[in-house]
Each structure stands twice: as C-alpha cells, then as structure tokens.
Amino acid sequence: MNSGRTRHARGLALTIAVGLSVTACTSADPGEPRHGATTRAYGPPPASWCASGVPSASSGAGRPHRGALHDDFNGDGYSDVAFPVPRGDLSGGKARRKPGYVAVVYGSSHGLRIASKQLFDQDKPGIPGVGEPGDYYGSSVTTADLDQDGYADLIVGSRENGHDEAYGNGGYEDGQLRRYHWQGSLSVIWGGPHGLSGSVTLPSRATSHDGVGSLVVAGDFDGDGTPDLATQVRGGDLRVLSGPFGHDGTPAGGVHDVRGPGKAGMRDLATGDVNGDGITDLVSVGEAGNGGTGRGDLLYWKGTHDGLTSGVALSGIHGPQDSGRAVAVGDVNGDGYADIVTNAFFKFVSVDSGGSGVEEREYARKYRLPHLKSGAVVYLPGGRSGPDLEKMTMLNQDSPGVPGVAHEDSGADEEGGTDGFGAGVSVGDIDGDGYADVSAGIPQKDVGGEDGAGSVVTLRGTAHGLTGESAQLLTQDTEGVPGTAQGADQFGSATKIVDVDGDGRADLLAGGELAPDGTPHGARGSVWVFPSTPCGVTPKGSSVIGPSTLGAPKQFNSELGADFNS
C-alpha cells in the first residue's frame, strides 16, 4: 500500500455540489407533460452548449483522428463499437439457450456503418468453444492491440463458460444433478485490414468459481508500452494477463493475481492514468462487504513498473447504504490527470432481510446526502497523488443547470432512488474543446406520464471540473429522436461517448434495456446513436439500432444496449 496515498485518503473532505433550489429555466420537471401539450412531452431539441449554434472561444472545430486507436479493428482510422449481448441467442430456435453473442459495427466518416455489422458467438466458425446455455459469451468486452500489429483486437469475456463439466446444482442430466463450475473464460478476436476474424482462448488459469470474464479491461499496467488485461476473479480480486501477446494468445509477461481490498463484489471496471505517471491505473466500483450493509466503495489499483499494486477502498465516496454501479475515467478538467466519474444510489436494506430498513429521506438527512433522492453523478479529480478526495463533487437533478427535479423516494426500493440518475456513466470530449464531458442515464425517469421510460443527460467538462450548467437532456420524446417513450423502456440504462466518424468530437450512444414497443423494429433492447457538434450532442440525424437492424433474432430480455465495450 502506498503510504502517501493513504495519508491523502485520510484527509477526506466530502463536498457535495448539489443545488437545493432549482433555477427558473428548470423549474418544471421535464418528466412531466407541458401544460396544454398534445404531442411529445419534450418538444424542441435540448438546449445547446453554445449560444445560437456558435461555438464558444474554447471550443475546437473538431479534428480528424491521428495515430492508432485502441478500438479500430480494421485500421481505417475510425473507432468501431462492440455491443455485447450475453443473454442473446443467434440460433433463432425456440429452445432459448441464450449462450450470448457480440455484435460489432464499424465506424466511418459518416458514422457507424450498419452494413459492416458482424455477429460473433461460440457457434461461429473460428470462434473457440461451443455455445451452451448460460455461457454468457459477451459478459464483458474490451479492446486493445494485443499482438501489436497495428489493428485493435476484441477481447470477449464469458463469465460462466466451461461450467457444465461435472455435476451439482442446476438441473439434471442423465439422472444426475449438473454441477456448475462458473470458471469463466477470456478469448480474443483478432483485428486486421478486413476487420475482425479468427479467435483464440486466452490462458487465464480459470478454475471453479473464478468467474473470469465477468468484467475485463485493458491498459498498460506496468508501463512497458504494451497492453495488459485485467479481469475480475472470485468477486474482489484481479487476474492480470501481462502483454505483449503472441498470436496464439499467450501473454509474454505471464498471468498473476492482484488482491483487492477485502471481499469486494465488483460491478464495473475502468482504466486510465489517474496520477499522471504514464502508467495505467485501474478503478472499480463495488461492495466492500462490511457486515450485512453491502456498502458501496470506489476501489483503486495503482499502476507501477512492477504492475498493479493491491487495491484500496476510497472510503467516503459512498455512505453505509449508498451504492454505485458504474465507473468511467477521463480528463474532465484538462489538467493532464485522468479523473474518475461514478454514480451513487441509495441502496435500501429491508427489515425482513435483517437490514436497517431506513427510508431514503431519513437516511439522506442523517448523512447530509441530498443527492440520494434520485441518484447522483460523482466526480473525483485525479492528481499527482492519485484520486483527489478533497475535491470530490456530486451532481443530481437539483444541481444548477441540470434538467429535472430530484424526486424523493419515501418507499426506498432496491434500485436506489426513483430515477436512477447517473446510470451507465461514460466520459469523452463531445464538443472538441479539450475537456472530457460526461454522459449519464436516468433510466427510471418518467416521461410524459410513462413510468420508467428513461432519459439521458450530458454534462460539460471545464477547467474547473464537471458542471451541470448547460446540461443537455434527451428522451425518445425529444424532437428528432427515433421511437416513442413508453413505460419500462429504461432508455439510458447504459451510455457510451465515442468518436465514430473521426471528426475529433465524440458521439453519444445510449442503450435501452427493454424498449419493448417503442422502436421502429419492436426490438427487445436497442441502441440510439446521437451525432456531436461543437455545441454538444444533437438529435438531428440520430438513429436507432435494434436486433433486426443487426440481423439478430428479437428475443425477450436479450438486453442489446445494456452495455458497450470499454
């Protein structure tokens, strides 16, 4: 453990940037219909980030990409995107095996090219393994040029692959009870001039109950100039595969485990150089496992020339019953240090399960955390000593400039707050001004009287950090957005900021987990694509991708759009 970082953590001073009053321009809750409205609840497009469509002095004109990209599978200079569907099934049969698949769409000067789509599962020739029920191929996906040939590769995790080699709990076979090993696996699909093709299994040393592949990220954790991989194992530790990688998948630096801070259960991983030393650090959000409270913590592994150090919990990010579910990393304030962005939800523990049974209003008052009324986006700047806890801020729907109203949840459900503000956070420079911006979902937001239709908000990065001023909000009822907001669509369950057209400004992808009837294809899960401008994202020219768009079967609960590649 780094003693300097420990001293820094002890100096925690929690700053909550949540405005308790709402400005006049946001006094009406966008989730409710306008008075006298007869069409869509949101009417015109979202407010621009720059007046009258003219970029501010700090906004760049947008410049094409230069150099290799970590997510350019065919080397054409444009970022490509992978959509994991771990509960999907490409067979189209009625058996509903749902072994999982991954869809890939390539970027171009005109954005994502649907005609370029590729679908991968373990029944596809050249992909190792056999598709079996519950493999969850695509549990997580990430990208990196593992073999250093100039083309990004796609790494795919399968958290329960190889589980049916013995017998135990999960159904009968030949008169015996099947045993599930949940060992998991990692594989790579190689990039090349014609895109992705050919795949091998990576030697991850997976054994019973490791759950390899449930979460996986890439980064240079030892500073040797080649990418490494890290995957969650046994809930709270990391397994690192140190590159460079041979074309047979063998990591030249070997495979080793790095301990986490106790019996933590991770929900998300992200990587970036938080302390500016040129070596990739790793951040996770999860539960520290303190008694029965299940308190959420931000977990931090520092990268060094000897690899990742043991993880530490950054206590104070979340309260005793406060929980985060997503984390992203990027330079929001432009100071050269990667910043951490996560979310915070109230996690109700019922009396019946032996918990405290505290209602959200009482809990928020006790711990002075008003963001708990509907969830929050947590911004934690990086610095020479790592995450700067003293400068941590939080934004919610009552913060100045953020559209909407933070509702109280007197019943306190297990999802944490009524709206889920902050779900699926992502970081990237939308307007090309040199500061990374933040996108976040509000999947439980009511829209036009439709419960849980969902929405997405984008927040600006500035030299002073993350701000709610001039925040933009989109729903399916925003003019120009495909589809119509309907109950339980959960639009905004996941977001991703990525420059798919190479103009130097990152575009916005937003997923909806359910979207049962509100898309042009009647899909079960969809992805909305929003172009970017110097004035922020725009619904003009937006499009939607559903299973039918990709040539995949429409299946209940397949959850296309519930996650993206990291």
Coordinates of C-alpha atoms in Angstrom, one line a residue:
M1 CA 0.0 0.0 0.0
N2 CA 1.3 3.5 -0.9
S3 CA 1.7 5.4 2.3
G4 CA 1.4 8.8 0.6
R5 CA -2.0 7.8 -0.9
T6 CA -3.1 6.5 2.5
R7 CA -2.4 9.9 4.1
H8 CA -4.2 11.6 1.3
A9 CA -7.3 9.5 1.8
R10 CA -7.4 10.3 5.5
G11 CA -7.8 13.9 4.6
L12 CA -11.2 13.3 3.1
A13 CA -13.4 16.3 3.0
L14 CA -16.7 15.5 1.3
T15 CA -18.0 18.2 -1.0
I16 CA -21.5 17.8 -2.4
A17 CA -22.2 20.2 -5.2
V18 CA -26.0 19.8 -5.2
G19 CA -28.1 22.9 -5.6
L20 CA -31.1 22.7 -3.3
S21 CA -33.0 25.2 -5.3
V22 CA -33.9 24.9 -9.0
T23 CA -33.4 27.8 -11.4
A24 CA -36.3 29.3 -13.2
C25 CA -35.4 27.6 -16.5
T26 CA -35.5 24.2 -15.0
S27 CA -38.3 24.6 -12.5
A28 CA -40.6 22.3 -14.5
D29 CA -39.8 18.6 -14.3
P30 CA -39.1 17.5 -17.9
G31 CA -40.5 14.1 -17.0
E32 CA -44.0 15.7 -16.8
P33 CA -46.0 16.8 -19.9
R34 CA -46.1 20.6 -20.6
H35 CA -49.4 22.3 -19.8
G36 CA -51.6 22.0 -22.8
A37 CA -49.2 19.8 -24.7
T38 CA -50.9 17.5 -27.2
T39 CA -47.8 15.8 -28.8
R40 CA -44.5 15.0 -27.3
A41 CA -43.6 15.8 -23.7
Y42 CA -40.2 17.3 -24.5
G43 CA -41.0 19.3 -27.7
P44 CA -37.9 21.0 -29.1
P45 CA -34.3 19.7 -29.1
P46 CA -32.2 20.1 -26.0
A47 CA -30.6 23.4 -25.2
S48 CA -27.3 24.0 -27.0
W49 CA -23.9 24.2 -25.2
C50 CA -23.1 27.3 -27.1
A51 CA -25.4 30.3 -27.9
S52 CA -27.1 30.4 -31.3
G53 CA -25.2 27.5 -32.6
V54 CA -21.9 29.3 -32.4
P55 CA -19.1 27.5 -30.6
S56 CA -17.6 29.3 -27.6
A57 CA -14.0 30.5 -27.8
S58 CA -12.7 27.4 -26.1
S59 CA -14.5 25.0 -28.4
G60 CA -12.4 23.4 -31.1
A61 CA -13.5 22.9 -34.7
G62 CA -13.0 19.2 -34.5
R63 CA -10.0 17.5 -35.9
P64 CA -9.7 14.1 -37.6
H65 CA -8.1 11.3 -35.6
R66 CA -4.3 10.8 -35.9
G67 CA -2.4 7.7 -34.9
A68 CA -3.6 4.3 -33.9
L69 CA -6.9 3.9 -31.9
H70 CA -7.5 1.2 -29.3
D71 CA -10.8 0.4 -30.8
D72 CA -10.1 0.5 -34.6
F73 CA -10.4 -3.1 -35.7
N74 CA -9.7 -2.6 -39.4
G75 CA -7.2 0.2 -39.2
D76 CA -9.1 2.7 -41.2
G77 CA -8.7 5.5 -38.6
Y78 CA -12.2 5.3 -37.2
S79 CA -13.4 3.9 -33.9
D80 CA -15.5 0.8 -34.0
V81 CA -18.1 -0.3 -31.5
A82 CA -19.0 -3.7 -29.9
F83 CA -22.4 -4.4 -28.4
P84 CA -22.3 -7.4 -26.0
V85 CA -25.5 -9.4 -25.7
P86 CA -24.6 -12.0 -23.1
R87 CA -28.2 -13.2 -22.8
G88 CA -28.8 -13.3 -26.5
D89 CA -29.1 -16.3 -28.9
L90 CA -28.3 -16.2 -32.6
S91 CA -29.7 -19.6 -33.3
G92 CA -33.2 -18.3 -33.7
G93 CA -34.7 -21.5 -32.3
K94 CA -37.3 -21.9 -29.7
A95 CA -35.1 -23.6 -27.1
R96 CA -33.9 -20.2 -25.8
R97 CA -30.4 -21.4 -25.0
K98 CA -29.1 -17.9 -24.7
P99 CA -25.4 -18.6 -24.8
G100 CA -24.7 -15.0 -25.7
Y101 CA -23.2 -13.1 -28.7
V102 CA -21.4 -9.9 -29.5
A103 CA -22.3 -7.5 -32.4
V104 CA -19.8 -5.2 -34.0
V105 CA -20.4 -2.2 -36.1
Y106 CA -17.6 -0.3 -37.8
G107 CA -17.1 3.5 -37.8
S108 CA -16.6 5.7 -40.9
S109 CA -16.6 9.3 -42.0
H110 CA -20.4 9.1 -42.0
G111 CA -20.7 7.4 -38.6
L112 CA -21.5 3.8 -37.8
R113 CA -22.0 1.7 -40.9
I114 CA -24.7 -0.8 -40.3
A115 CA -23.8 -2.7 -43.5
S116 CA -20.5 -3.5 -41.9
K117 CA -22.0 -5.4 -39.0
Q118 CA -20.5 -8.7 -37.7
L119 CA -22.1 -11.1 -35.2
F120 CA -19.9 -13.4 -33.1
D121 CA -20.9 -16.4 -30.9
Q122 CA -19.3 -19.6 -29.9
D123 CA -21.1 -21.5 -32.7
K124 CA -19.5 -19.3 -35.4
P125 CA -16.6 -21.0 -37.3
G126 CA -13.2 -19.8 -36.0
I127 CA -14.6 -18.9 -32.5
P128 CA -13.3 -21.3 -29.8
G129 CA -15.8 -23.2 -27.6
V130 CA -19.4 -24.3 -28.1
G131 CA -22.4 -22.2 -27.4
E132 CA -24.1 -23.6 -24.3
P133 CA -27.0 -22.4 -22.1
G134 CA -25.7 -19.8 -19.6
D135 CA -22.2 -19.3 -21.0
Y136 CA -22.9 -15.6 -21.2
Y137 CA -20.5 -15.0 -24.1
G138 CA -20.0 -11.3 -24.1
S139 CA -20.4 -10.8 -20.3
S140 CA -17.9 -8.0 -20.9
V141 CA -15.8 -6.8 -23.8
T142 CA -12.8 -4.5 -24.2
T143 CA -10.4 -3.5 -27.0
A144 CA -6.7 -3.3 -27.4
D145 CA -4.0 -4.2 -29.9
L146 CA -2.8 -7.3 -28.0
D147 CA -0.4 -8.6 -30.7
Q148 CA 0.9 -5.1 -31.7
D149 CA 0.2 -5.5 -35.4
G150 CA -1.4 -2.1 -35.7
Y151 CA -5.0 -3.3 -35.6
A152 CA -7.2 -3.3 -32.4
D153 CA -8.4 -6.7 -31.2
L154 CA -11.7 -7.5 -29.4
I155 CA -11.4 -9.3 -26.1
V156 CA -14.6 -11.2 -25.0
G157 CA -15.4 -12.5 -21.5
S158 CA -17.7 -15.4 -20.8
R159 CA -18.3 -15.4 -17.1
E160 CA -19.7 -18.9 -16.8
N161 CA -18.1 -20.7 -19.8
G162 CA -17.0 -24.2 -19.0
H163 CA -19.4 -24.6 -16.2
D164 CA -21.0 -27.9 -17.2
E165 CA -18.1 -30.3 -16.9
A166 CA -19.3 -32.0 -13.7
Y167 CA -22.4 -32.3 -11.6
G168 CA -24.1 -30.3 -8.7
N169 CA -26.9 -27.6 -8.7
G170 CA -28.5 -26.5 -12.0
G171 CA -30.7 -29.2 -13.5
Y172 CA -30.5 -33.0 -14.2
E173 CA -28.6 -34.7 -16.9
D174 CA -28.6 -38.5 -17.4
G175 CA -30.2 -38.9 -14.0
Q176 CA -27.5 -36.8 -12.2
L177 CA -27.6 -33.3 -10.9
R178 CA -25.4 -31.0 -13.0
R179 CA -22.7 -29.1 -11.2
Y180 CA -21.8 -25.5 -12.3
H181 CA -18.2 -24.5 -12.1
W182 CA -18.6 -20.9 -13.2
Q183 CA -14.9 -20.8 -14.1
G184 CA -15.4 -18.4 -17.0
S185 CA -13.0 -17.6 -19.9
L186 CA -11.4 -14.9 -22.0
S187 CA -10.9 -15.0 -25.7
V188 CA -9.7 -12.6 -28.4
I189 CA -10.9 -12.0 -31.9
W190 CA -8.0 -10.6 -33.9
G191 CA -8.3 -7.3 -35.9
G192 CA -6.9 -6.9 -39.4
P193 CA -7.2 -4.9 -42.6
H194 CA -10.6 -6.6 -43.3
G195 CA -11.9 -6.3 -39.8
L196 CA -12.2 -9.0 -37.1
S197 CA -11.6 -12.6 -37.8
G198 CA -10.0 -15.6 -36.1
S199 CA -10.1 -16.2 -32.4
V200 CA -8.2 -18.0 -29.7
T201 CA -8.8 -18.6 -26.0
L202 CA -6.5 -16.6 -23.7
P203 CA -4.8 -18.6 -20.9
S204 CA -6.5 -17.1 -17.9
R205 CA -5.9 -20.1 -15.5
A206 CA -9.7 -20.2 -14.8
T207 CA -10.8 -22.6 -12.2
S208 CA -14.0 -23.4 -10.4
H209 CA -15.9 -20.3 -9.3
D210 CA -13.3 -17.8 -10.6
G211 CA -15.9 -16.1 -12.9
V212 CA -13.2 -15.0 -15.3
G213 CA -14.5 -12.6 -17.9
S214 CA -17.4 -11.2 -15.9
L215 CA -15.5 -7.9 -16.1
V216 CA -12.4 -7.2 -18.3
V217 CA -10.5 -4.1 -19.1
A218 CA -7.2 -3.3 -20.9
G219 CA -4.3 -1.0 -20.1
D220 CA -0.6 -0.8 -19.7
F221 CA -0.4 -1.6 -16.0
D222 CA 3.4 -2.0 -15.9
G223 CA 4.5 0.8 -18.2
D224 CA 6.3 -1.4 -20.7
G225 CA 4.5 0.1 -23.7
T226 CA 2.4 -3.0 -24.4
P227 CA -1.3 -3.6 -23.4
D228 CA -2.2 -5.9 -20.5
L229 CA -5.6 -7.3 -19.5
A230 CA -7.3 -7.4 -16.1
T231 CA -10.4 -9.4 -15.2
Q232 CA -12.3 -9.8 -12.1
V233 CA -11.9 -13.1 -10.2
R234 CA -13.6 -14.6 -7.2
G235 CA -15.6 -11.3 -6.7
G236 CA -13.0 -9.0 -5.3
D237 CA -9.6 -9.8 -6.8
L238 CA -8.0 -9.2 -10.2
R239 CA -6.3 -11.6 -12.6
V240 CA -3.8 -9.8 -14.8
L241 CA -2.5 -11.1 -18.2
S242 CA 0.7 -9.2 -19.0
G243 CA 1.5 -8.4 -22.6
P244 CA 2.7 -8.4 -25.2
F245 CA 0.6 -11.3 -26.5
G246 CA 1.5 -13.9 -29.1
H247 CA -0.9 -14.7 -31.9
D248 CA -1.7 -17.9 -30.0
G249 CA -2.9 -15.7 -27.1
T250 CA 0.0 -16.4 -24.8
P251 CA 0.9 -13.3 -22.6
A252 CA 4.7 -12.9 -22.6
G253 CA 4.5 -11.4 -19.1
G254 CA 2.6 -14.3 -17.6
V255 CA -0.6 -14.4 -15.6
H256 CA -0.9 -13.4 -11.9
D257 CA -3.5 -12.3 -9.4
V258 CA -3.6 -9.0 -7.6
R259 CA -5.6 -8.7 -4.3
G260 CA -8.5 -6.4 -3.8
P261 CA -9.5 -4.6 -0.6
G262 CA -11.3 -7.5 1.2
K263 CA -14.2 -9.4 -0.1
A264 CA -15.5 -6.8 -2.5
G265 CA -18.0 -7.5 -5.2
M266 CA -17.2 -5.5 -8.3
R267 CA -19.9 -4.1 -10.6
D268 CA -17.7 -2.2 -13.2
L269 CA -14.1 -1.6 -14.1
A270 CA -12.4 1.4 -15.8
T271 CA -8.8 2.3 -16.6
G272 CA -6.7 5.5 -17.0
D273 CA -3.7 7.3 -15.8
V274 CA -5.1 8.9 -12.6
N275 CA -1.8 10.1 -11.1
G276 CA -0.1 11.2 -14.4
D277 CA 2.9 8.9 -14.1
G278 CA 2.5 7.4 -17.6
I279 CA 1.3 4.0 -16.3
T280 CA -2.3 2.9 -16.4
D281 CA -4.3 2.7 -13.1
L282 CA -7.5 0.7 -12.6
V283 CA -10.6 1.7 -10.8
S284 CA -13.6 -0.4 -9.8
V285 CA -16.9 0.3 -8.1
G286 CA -18.4 -2.4 -5.9
E287 CA -19.3 -3.5 -2.4
A288 CA -16.7 -3.7 0.3
G289 CA -18.7 -6.4 2.1
N290 CA -18.9 -4.7 5.5
G291 CA -21.2 -6.8 7.6
G292 CA -24.7 -7.0 6.1
T293 CA -24.8 -3.4 4.9
G294 CA -23.3 -4.0 1.4
R295 CA -21.8 -0.6 1.4
G296 CA -20.6 0.7 -1.9
D297 CA -17.0 1.7 -2.3
L298 CA -14.7 3.0 -5.1
L299 CA -11.7 0.7 -5.4
Y300 CA -8.3 1.8 -6.7
W301 CA -5.3 -0.1 -8.0
K302 CA -2.3 2.0 -8.8
G303 CA -0.2 1.0 -11.8
T304 CA 3.6 0.8 -11.3
H305 CA 6.6 -0.5 -13.3
D306 CA 6.1 -3.7 -11.3
G307 CA 2.4 -3.9 -12.2
L308 CA -0.8 -3.1 -10.3
T309 CA -0.5 -2.7 -6.5
S310 CA -3.0 -4.2 -4.2
G311 CA -6.4 -2.5 -4.3
V312 CA -7.5 0.0 -1.7
A313 CA -11.1 1.2 -1.0
L314 CA -11.6 5.0 -1.3
S315 CA -13.9 5.3 1.7
G316 CA -16.2 8.2 1.8
I317 CA -17.4 8.0 -1.8
H318 CA -20.5 6.2 -0.7
G319 CA -22.3 6.0 2.6
P320 CA -23.2 2.9 4.6
Q321 CA -26.1 2.1 2.4
D322 CA -25.1 4.1 -0.7
S323 CA -24.0 2.1 -3.7
G324 CA -22.5 2.8 -7.2
R325 CA -22.9 0.6 -10.2
A326 CA -20.8 2.2 -13.0
V327 CA -17.5 3.9 -13.3
A328 CA -15.6 5.7 -16.1
V329 CA -12.3 7.5 -16.4
G330 CA -11.2 10.6 -18.5
D331 CA -9.6 14.1 -18.2
V332 CA -12.7 16.2 -17.4
N333 CA -10.8 19.3 -16.3
G334 CA -8.0 19.2 -18.8
D335 CA -5.1 19.2 -16.3
G336 CA -3.4 16.1 -17.7
Y337 CA -4.6 13.7 -15.0
A338 CA -7.4 11.2 -15.7
D339 CA -10.4 11.9 -13.5
I340 CA -12.9 9.3 -12.1
V341 CA -16.6 9.5 -12.7
T342 CA -19.0 7.2 -11.0
N343 CA -22.6 7.2 -9.7
A344 CA -24.3 6.9 -6.3
F345 CA -27.6 5.4 -5.5
F346 CA -29.3 4.8 -2.2
K347 CA -29.4 1.0 -1.5
F348 CA -32.3 0.1 0.7
V349 CA -31.8 -2.8 3.1
S350 CA -35.2 -4.2 4.2
V351 CA -36.1 -5.1 7.7
D352 CA -37.1 -8.6 6.6
S353 CA -33.5 -9.3 5.4
G354 CA -32.1 -8.2 8.7
G355 CA -31.1 -4.7 7.5
S356 CA -31.9 -1.3 8.9
G357 CA -35.0 -0.6 6.9
V358 CA -34.2 3.1 6.8
E359 CA -36.2 5.2 4.5
E360 CA -34.3 7.3 2.0
R361 CA -35.5 10.7 3.3
E362 CA -34.3 9.8 6.9
Y363 CA -31.1 8.4 5.6
A364 CA -30.3 11.4 3.4
R365 CA -31.0 13.8 6.2
K366 CA -28.8 11.8 8.6
Y367 CA -25.8 11.7 6.3
R368 CA -26.4 15.1 4.6
L369 CA -26.6 13.5 1.2
P370 CA -29.5 15.1 -0.6
H371 CA -28.4 13.5 -3.9
L372 CA -29.9 10.3 -2.7
K373 CA -33.4 11.5 -3.7
S374 CA -32.8 10.2 -7.2
G375 CA -29.2 9.3 -7.6
A376 CA -26.1 11.3 -8.4
V377 CA -23.0 11.6 -10.7
V378 CA -19.8 11.6 -8.6
Y379 CA -16.8 13.5 -10.0
L380 CA -13.4 12.7 -8.4
P381 CA -10.4 14.5 -9.9
G382 CA -7.1 12.8 -10.5
G383 CA -3.8 14.3 -9.3
R384 CA -0.2 13.5 -8.6
S385 CA -1.1 11.5 -5.5
G386 CA -4.0 9.7 -7.2
P387 CA -7.7 10.4 -6.7
D388 CA -8.1 13.8 -5.0
L389 CA -10.8 13.0 -2.5
E390 CA -10.8 16.6 -1.1
K391 CA -12.1 17.9 -4.5
M392 CA -14.9 15.4 -5.0
T393 CA -18.2 16.8 -6.1
M394 CA -21.6 15.3 -6.8
L395 CA -24.4 16.4 -9.2
N396 CA -28.0 15.5 -9.2
Q397 CA -31.2 16.7 -10.8
D398 CA -31.4 19.6 -8.3
S399 CA -28.0 20.9 -9.2
P400 CA -27.9 24.2 -11.1
G401 CA -28.3 23.7 -14.8
V402 CA -29.3 20.0 -14.7
P403 CA -32.8 19.5 -16.2
G404 CA -35.4 17.8 -14.0
V405 CA -36.3 17.5 -10.3
A406 CA -34.8 15.1 -7.9
H407 CA -37.7 13.1 -6.5
E408 CA -37.8 11.7 -3.1
D409 CA -38.4 8.0 -2.7
S410 CA -40.4 7.5 0.5
G411 CA -40.6 3.8 -0.1
A412 CA -37.0 3.3 -0.9
D413 CA -36.7 0.5 -3.4
E414 CA -33.8 -1.8 -4.0
E415 CA -32.8 0.0 -7.2
G416 CA -31.9 3.1 -5.3
G417 CA -33.9 6.3 -5.8
T418 CA -36.8 6.9 -8.1
D419 CA -34.9 7.9 -11.3
G420 CA -31.6 6.2 -11.2
F421 CA -29.8 9.4 -12.2
G422 CA -26.1 8.6 -13.1
A423 CA -26.6 5.1 -14.5
G424 CA -24.1 3.9 -17.2
V425 CA -21.7 6.9 -17.0
S426 CA -19.3 7.5 -19.8
V427 CA -16.5 10.1 -20.4
G428 CA -15.3 11.7 -23.6
D429 CA -14.9 15.0 -25.4
I430 CA -18.2 15.7 -27.1
D431 CA -17.7 19.2 -28.3
G432 CA -14.0 19.0 -29.1
D433 CA -12.9 21.8 -26.7
G434 CA -10.2 19.7 -25.0
Y435 CA -12.2 18.9 -21.9
A436 CA -13.9 15.4 -21.5
D437 CA -17.6 15.6 -21.0
V438 CA -19.8 13.1 -19.2
S439 CA -23.0 11.2 -20.2
A440 CA -25.3 9.5 -17.8
G441 CA -28.6 7.7 -18.0
I442 CA -31.7 8.3 -15.9
P443 CA -33.4 5.0 -16.9
Q444 CA -36.2 5.1 -14.3
K445 CA -37.2 8.7 -15.3
D446 CA -40.9 9.1 -16.1
V447 CA -41.5 10.8 -19.4
G448 CA -44.8 12.2 -20.5
G449 CA -46.7 10.1 -17.9
E450 CA -44.9 6.9 -19.0
D451 CA -43.3 5.2 -15.9
G452 CA -39.6 4.3 -16.3
A453 CA -39.4 5.4 -19.9
G454 CA -35.9 6.9 -19.2
S455 CA -33.7 9.7 -20.4
V456 CA -30.1 10.6 -20.9
V457 CA -28.2 13.7 -19.7
T458 CA -24.8 15.1 -20.9
L459 CA -22.7 17.2 -18.5
R460 CA -19.9 19.6 -19.6
G461 CA -16.3 19.3 -18.6
T462 CA -14.5 22.5 -17.9
A463 CA -11.2 23.7 -16.4
H464 CA -13.0 23.8 -13.1
G465 CA -14.2 20.3 -13.4
L466 CA -17.7 18.9 -14.1
T467 CA -20.6 21.3 -14.2
G468 CA -24.4 21.0 -14.5
E469 CA -24.6 24.3 -16.3
S470 CA -26.0 24.0 -19.8
A471 CA -26.6 20.2 -19.3
Q472 CA -28.5 18.6 -22.2
L473 CA -31.3 16.1 -21.8
L474 CA -32.6 13.6 -24.4
T475 CA -35.5 11.2 -24.3
Q476 CA -37.4 9.2 -27.0
D477 CA -39.9 12.1 -27.0
T478 CA -37.3 14.7 -27.9
E479 CA -38.0 16.0 -31.3
G480 CA -35.8 14.2 -33.9
V481 CA -35.2 11.1 -31.7
P482 CA -36.4 7.8 -33.2
G483 CA -39.1 6.0 -31.3
T484 CA -41.7 7.0 -28.6
A485 CA -41.2 7.0 -24.9
Q486 CA -43.1 4.1 -23.3
G487 CA -43.3 2.6 -19.9
A488 CA -40.3 0.5 -18.7
D489 CA -38.2 1.3 -21.8
Q490 CA -35.4 2.2 -19.5
F491 CA -33.8 4.4 -22.1
G492 CA -30.4 5.4 -20.7
S493 CA -29.6 2.2 -19.0
A494 CA -26.1 2.5 -20.5
T495 CA -24.2 5.2 -22.4
K496 CA -21.0 5.4 -24.3
I497 CA -19.2 8.5 -25.7
V498 CA -17.0 7.6 -28.7
D499 CA -15.9 9.4 -31.9
V500 CA -17.2 7.0 -34.6
D501 CA -16.9 9.5 -37.5
G502 CA -13.3 10.7 -36.8
D503 CA -14.2 14.4 -36.7
G504 CA -12.5 15.0 -33.3
R505 CA -15.8 15.2 -31.4
A506 CA -17.1 12.2 -29.6
D507 CA -20.7 11.0 -30.4
L508 CA -23.2 9.6 -27.9
L509 CA -24.6 6.1 -27.8
A510 CA -27.5 5.4 -25.4
G511 CA -29.0 2.0 -24.7
G512 CA -32.4 0.9 -23.6
E513 CA -32.6 -2.5 -21.9
L514 CA -36.2 -3.2 -22.7
A515 CA -37.7 -0.9 -25.4
P516 CA -40.5 -3.4 -26.0
D517 CA -42.6 -1.5 -28.4
G518 CA -41.1 2.0 -28.8
T519 CA -38.5 1.4 -31.5
P520 CA -39.1 1.1 -35.3
H521 CA -38.3 -2.6 -35.1
G522 CA -40.2 -3.5 -31.9
A523 CA -36.9 -4.7 -30.5
R524 CA -36.1 -6.1 -27.1
G525 CA -33.2 -3.8 -26.4
S526 CA -31.8 -1.1 -28.7
V527 CA -29.0 1.5 -29.1
W528 CA -29.6 5.1 -30.1
V529 CA -26.8 7.0 -31.9
F530 CA -26.5 10.8 -31.5
P531 CA -24.1 12.8 -33.6
S532 CA -22.0 15.5 -31.9
T533 CA -21.4 19.1 -32.8
P534 CA -19.3 22.0 -31.3
C535 CA -22.5 22.8 -29.4
G536 CA -23.0 19.3 -27.9
V537 CA -24.9 16.3 -29.0
T538 CA -27.9 16.7 -31.3
P539 CA -31.0 14.6 -32.1
K540 CA -30.7 15.8 -35.7
G541 CA -29.6 12.8 -37.7
S542 CA -29.9 10.4 -34.8
S543 CA -30.7 6.8 -35.4
V544 CA -31.6 3.6 -33.6
I545 CA -30.0 0.1 -33.8
G546 CA -32.1 -2.9 -32.8
P547 CA -31.7 -6.6 -33.2
S548 CA -33.4 -6.5 -36.5
T549 CA -31.0 -3.9 -37.7
L550 CA -28.2 -6.2 -36.9
G551 CA -29.9 -9.3 -38.4
A552 CA -30.2 -10.9 -35.0
P553 CA -33.4 -12.5 -33.6
K554 CA -35.7 -10.4 -31.4
Q555 CA -35.7 -12.0 -28.1
F556 CA -37.2 -11.2 -24.7
N557 CA -34.7 -9.9 -22.2
S558 CA -31.7 -10.2 -24.6
E559 CA -30.6 -6.7 -23.5
L560 CA -29.0 -5.3 -26.5
G561 CA -27.8 -1.8 -25.4
A562 CA -27.3 -2.8 -21.8
D563 CA -23.6 -2.4 -22.1
F564 CA -20.8 -1.4 -24.5
N565 CA -17.1 -2.2 -25.0
S566 CA -14.8 -0.4 -22.6

